[in-house]
Amino acid sequence: MSVHRFRPGDDTFRAAIDAMTSAPLRQEFEWRDIPAPSKMAPSTWACTGEILVHDDEVASGRLVILHDPEGQESWDGTYRMVALVQAQLEPEFSVEAMLGDVAWSWVTESLEMHDAEVRELGCTATRVVSQSYGALASRPSTVDVEMRVSWTPDGPHGADAGDGGAPDLAPHFAAWTAMLAAAGGLPPAPPRIAPIAPTHHARAPRPEEAGDAR
């Protein structure tokens, strides 16, 4: 049984997903299907993804793609991308007052780098600093960043392509992977290249640390 929810007859959405998942992506990125939400739109697709550097997971997240042929007012379109990006940064980031602005730049620069034209773009960046005391004082401090991002694909190959064909979601999928890579400390890079040393040390939060964030 498929984990995705395709509305009967929604061949456009299915074709868009097939084309998106066939496009090349950067070598450090791995993804897998997960069950899609059932109440957000008539057709939905979802996956989780990780950025791996020398077998270490430095960032993780989730992407949900929604399609409603009737459109939704809050989307200003018929497609919507809903992304989660998580990473654990170096303790030095606990005093970085501009971390929210930095996280926002990861979003906008990733979209621009992959020519992913968007509208109704929104992002919430959350920083959680954990510091232990007393009997647990030997534990190192941790800084977790979580970004929740959503946008509507736009442009000549976006969600509202006038020729009735499937929209090109590949640039938007690649942009999400670039957001993960940026949060994991990797510099921008074209797909299918050798892994590059991170610009800062990061790892994805463990499930018990992330709580119900996923």
CSV table of C-alpha atoms in Angstrom, one decimal:
chain,number,residue,atom,x,y,z
A,1,MET,CA,0.0,0.0,0.0
A,2,SER,CA,1.4,3.4,-1.0
A,3,VAL,CA,2.3,5.8,1.8
A,4,HIS,CA,1.3,8.7,-0.3
A,5,ARG,CA,-2.2,10.1,-0.9
A,6,PHE,CA,-3.0,10.7,-4.6
A,7,ARG,CA,-6.5,11.9,-5.4
A,8,PRO,CA,-8.0,9.6,-8.1
A,9,GLY,CA,-7.3,11.0,-11.5
A,10,ASP,CA,-4.7,13.4,-10.2
A,11,ASP,CA,-2.1,12.5,-12.8
A,12,THR,CA,-0.6,15.9,-12.8
A,13,PHE,CA,0.5,15.7,-9.2
A,14,ARG,CA,1.8,12.2,-9.6
A,15,ALA,CA,3.8,13.2,-12.7
A,16,ALA,CA,5.2,16.2,-10.8
A,17,ILE,CA,6.4,14.0,-7.9
A,18,ASP,CA,7.9,11.4,-10.3
A,19,ALA,CA,9.9,14.1,-12.1
A,20,MET,CA,11.0,15.7,-8.9
A,21,THR,CA,12.3,12.5,-7.3
A,22,SER,CA,14.2,11.6,-10.5
A,23,ALA,CA,16.2,14.8,-10.5
A,24,PRO,CA,19.9,14.6,-9.3
A,25,LEU,CA,20.6,15.8,-5.8
A,26,ARG,CA,23.8,16.5,-3.8
A,27,GLN,CA,25.7,13.4,-2.8
A,28,GLU,CA,25.4,13.9,1.0
A,29,PHE,CA,21.6,13.9,0.9
A,30,GLU,CA,19.5,10.8,1.6
A,31,TRP,CA,15.8,10.6,1.7
A,32,ARG,CA,12.9,8.1,2.1
A,33,ASP,CA,9.2,8.1,1.8
A,34,ILE,CA,7.0,8.4,4.9
A,35,PRO,CA,3.2,8.3,5.3
A,36,ALA,CA,1.7,11.6,4.1
A,37,PRO,CA,-0.8,13.6,6.2
A,38,SER,CA,-4.4,12.8,5.3
A,39,LYS,CA,-6.3,16.0,6.1
A,40,MET,CA,-4.2,18.9,4.7
A,41,ALA,CA,-5.1,18.5,1.0
A,42,PRO,CA,-6.7,16.1,-1.4
A,43,SER,CA,-3.3,14.9,-2.7
A,44,THR,CA,-0.2,14.8,-0.5
A,45,TRP,CA,3.3,13.4,-0.6
A,46,ALA,CA,5.9,13.3,2.2
A,47,CYS,CA,9.5,12.3,2.9
A,48,THR,CA,12.2,12.6,5.5
A,49,GLY,CA,15.8,13.6,4.6
A,50,GLU,CA,19.2,13.6,6.1
A,51,ILE,CA,22.6,15.2,5.3
A,52,LEU,CA,25.4,12.7,6.0
A,53,VAL,CA,29.1,13.7,6.2
A,54,HIS,CA,31.4,10.7,6.6
A,55,ASP,CA,28.4,8.7,7.8
A,56,ASP,CA,27.6,11.3,10.5
A,57,GLU,CA,24.1,12.8,10.3
A,58,VAL,CA,24.5,16.6,10.5
A,59,ALA,CA,21.0,17.7,9.7
A,60,SER,CA,17.6,16.2,9.2
A,61,GLY,CA,14.1,17.2,8.3
A,62,ARG,CA,10.8,16.5,6.6
A,63,LEU,CA,9.1,17.7,3.5
A,64,VAL,CA,5.4,17.6,2.7
A,65,ILE,CA,4.0,18.5,-0.7
A,66,LEU,CA,0.3,19.4,-0.9
A,67,HIS,CA,-1.9,19.7,-3.9
A,68,ASP,CA,-5.5,21.0,-4.0
A,69,PRO,CA,-6.8,21.5,-7.6
A,70,GLU,CA,-9.3,24.0,-6.2
A,71,GLY,CA,-6.6,26.0,-4.6
A,72,GLN,CA,-6.5,27.3,-1.0
A,73,GLU,CA,-6.6,31.0,-0.2
A,74,SER,CA,-3.8,30.9,2.3
A,75,TRP,CA,-1.5,29.3,-0.3
A,76,ASP,CA,-2.4,31.6,-3.2
A,77,GLY,CA,-2.0,28.6,-5.5
A,78,THR,CA,-2.8,24.9,-5.9
A,79,TYR,CA,0.5,23.5,-4.5
A,80,ARG,CA,2.2,24.1,-1.2
A,81,MET,CA,5.6,23.0,0.1
A,82,VAL,CA,5.9,22.5,3.9
A,83,ALA,CA,9.4,21.8,5.2
A,84,LEU,CA,11.1,21.1,8.5
A,85,VAL,CA,14.8,21.5,9.0
A,86,GLN,CA,16.6,20.5,12.2
A,87,ALA,CA,20.3,20.5,13.3
A,88,GLN,CA,22.4,20.7,16.4
A,89,LEU,CA,25.0,23.4,16.2
A,90,GLU,CA,28.1,24.2,18.1
A,91,PRO,CA,27.7,25.7,21.7
A,92,GLU,CA,29.1,29.0,20.4
A,93,PHE,CA,25.7,29.6,18.6
A,94,SER,CA,24.0,29.9,22.0
A,95,VAL,CA,25.2,33.5,22.2
A,96,GLU,CA,24.6,34.2,18.5
A,97,ALA,CA,21.8,36.8,18.7
A,98,MET,CA,21.4,36.8,14.9
A,99,LEU,CA,20.9,33.1,14.5
A,100,GLY,CA,17.3,33.6,13.4
A,101,ASP,CA,18.5,35.9,10.7
A,102,VAL,CA,21.1,33.4,9.7
A,103,ALA,CA,18.5,30.7,9.5
A,104,TRP,CA,16.3,32.9,7.3
A,105,SER,CA,19.2,33.5,5.0
A,106,TRP,CA,19.6,29.7,4.6
A,107,VAL,CA,16.1,29.6,3.4
A,108,THR,CA,16.2,32.5,0.9
A,109,GLU,CA,19.6,31.8,-0.4
A,110,SER,CA,18.8,28.1,-1.0
A,111,LEU,CA,15.7,29.0,-3.0
A,112,GLU,CA,17.6,31.6,-5.0
A,113,MET,CA,20.5,29.2,-5.7
A,114,HIS,CA,18.2,26.7,-7.3
A,115,ASP,CA,16.0,29.2,-9.1
A,116,ALA,CA,13.0,28.1,-7.1
A,117,GLU,CA,10.5,31.0,-7.6
A,118,VAL,CA,8.1,31.2,-4.7
A,119,ARG,CA,5.3,33.3,-3.2
A,120,GLU,CA,3.7,33.3,0.3
A,121,LEU,CA,7.0,32.3,1.8
A,122,GLY,CA,7.1,31.9,5.6
A,123,CYS,CA,9.5,30.6,8.1
A,124,THR,CA,9.7,30.1,11.9
A,125,ALA,CA,13.2,29.6,13.3
A,126,THR,CA,13.5,28.2,16.9
A,127,ARG,CA,16.7,28.0,18.9
A,128,VAL,CA,16.8,25.7,22.0
A,129,VAL,CA,19.9,26.0,24.3
A,130,SER,CA,20.3,23.1,26.7
A,131,GLN,CA,22.8,23.5,29.6
A,132,SER,CA,23.2,21.0,32.4
A,133,TYR,CA,24.0,21.7,36.1
A,134,GLY,CA,24.7,19.8,39.3
A,135,ALA,CA,25.3,16.1,38.9
A,136,LEU,CA,24.8,16.6,35.1
A,137,ALA,CA,27.2,19.5,34.8
A,138,SER,CA,29.8,17.5,32.9
A,139,ARG,CA,27.4,17.2,29.9
A,140,PRO,CA,28.3,19.7,27.2
A,141,SER,CA,25.8,22.4,26.3
A,142,THR,CA,23.8,21.9,23.1
A,143,VAL,CA,22.2,24.3,20.7
A,144,ASP,CA,19.3,23.0,18.5
A,145,VAL,CA,17.9,24.9,15.6
A,146,GLU,CA,14.5,24.1,14.1
A,147,MET,CA,13.1,25.8,11.0
A,148,ARG,CA,9.6,25.4,9.8
A,149,VAL,CA,9.2,26.7,6.3
A,150,SER,CA,6.4,26.8,3.8
A,151,TRP,CA,5.9,28.3,0.4
A,152,THR,CA,3.9,28.2,-2.8
A,153,PRO,CA,5.9,27.3,-6.0
A,154,ASP,CA,5.7,30.1,-8.6
A,155,GLY,CA,7.2,31.0,-11.9
A,156,PRO,CA,6.8,29.7,-15.5
A,157,HIS,CA,7.3,26.1,-14.2
A,158,GLY,CA,5.6,26.6,-10.9
A,159,ALA,CA,2.4,25.4,-9.4
A,160,ASP,CA,0.2,27.4,-11.8
A,161,ALA,CA,1.9,26.5,-15.1
A,162,GLY,CA,-0.6,27.6,-17.8
A,163,ASP,CA,-0.1,24.7,-20.2
A,164,GLY,CA,-1.9,22.3,-17.8
A,165,GLY,CA,1.1,20.1,-17.4
A,166,ALA,CA,2.8,19.0,-14.3
A,167,PRO,CA,4.7,21.7,-12.4
A,168,ASP,CA,8.5,21.5,-12.0
A,169,LEU,CA,9.0,20.8,-8.3
A,170,ALA,CA,12.6,19.7,-8.7
A,171,PRO,CA,14.1,23.1,-7.9
A,172,HIS,CA,12.0,23.3,-4.8
A,173,PHE,CA,13.1,19.8,-3.6
A,174,ALA,CA,16.7,20.8,-4.3
A,175,ALA,CA,16.2,24.0,-2.3
A,176,TRP,CA,15.0,22.1,0.7
A,177,THR,CA,18.1,19.8,0.5
A,178,ALA,CA,20.2,23.0,0.4
A,179,MET,CA,18.5,24.3,3.5
A,180,LEU,CA,19.4,21.1,5.3
A,181,ALA,CA,23.0,21.3,4.0
A,182,ALA,CA,23.3,24.9,5.2
A,183,ALA,CA,22.0,24.0,8.7
A,184,GLY,CA,24.5,21.1,8.7
A,185,GLY,CA,27.4,23.4,8.0
A,186,LEU,CA,28.0,22.6,4.4
A,187,PRO,CA,28.6,25.3,1.8
A,188,PRO,CA,26.5,25.6,-1.3
A,189,ALA,CA,27.3,23.0,-3.9
A,190,PRO,CA,25.9,21.6,-7.2
A,191,PRO,CA,24.4,18.1,-7.1
A,192,ARG,CA,26.5,15.0,-7.4
A,193,ILE,CA,29.8,16.3,-6.0
A,194,ALA,CA,32.1,14.8,-3.4
A,195,PRO,CA,31.4,15.7,0.2
A,196,ILE,CA,32.8,18.9,1.5
A,197,ALA,CA,34.1,19.6,5.0
A,198,PRO,CA,31.4,21.5,7.1
A,199,THR,CA,31.9,25.2,7.8
A,200,HIS,CA,30.6,24.5,11.4
A,201,HIS,CA,30.1,21.4,13.4
A,202,ALA,CA,26.5,20.2,13.5
A,203,ARG,CA,24.5,17.0,13.9
A,204,ALA,CA,20.8,16.2,13.7
A,205,PRO,CA,19.1,16.0,17.1
A,206,ARG,CA,18.5,12.6,18.4
A,207,PRO,CA,14.8,11.5,18.6
A,208,GLU,CA,14.8,11.7,22.4
A,209,GLU,CA,16.2,15.2,22.3
A,210,ALA,CA,13.9,16.4,19.6
A,211,GLY,CA,10.8,15.3,21.5
A,212,ASP,CA,7.7,15.7,19.4
A,213,ALA,CA,9.4,18.2,17.0
A,214,ARG,CA,9.2,15.7,14.2
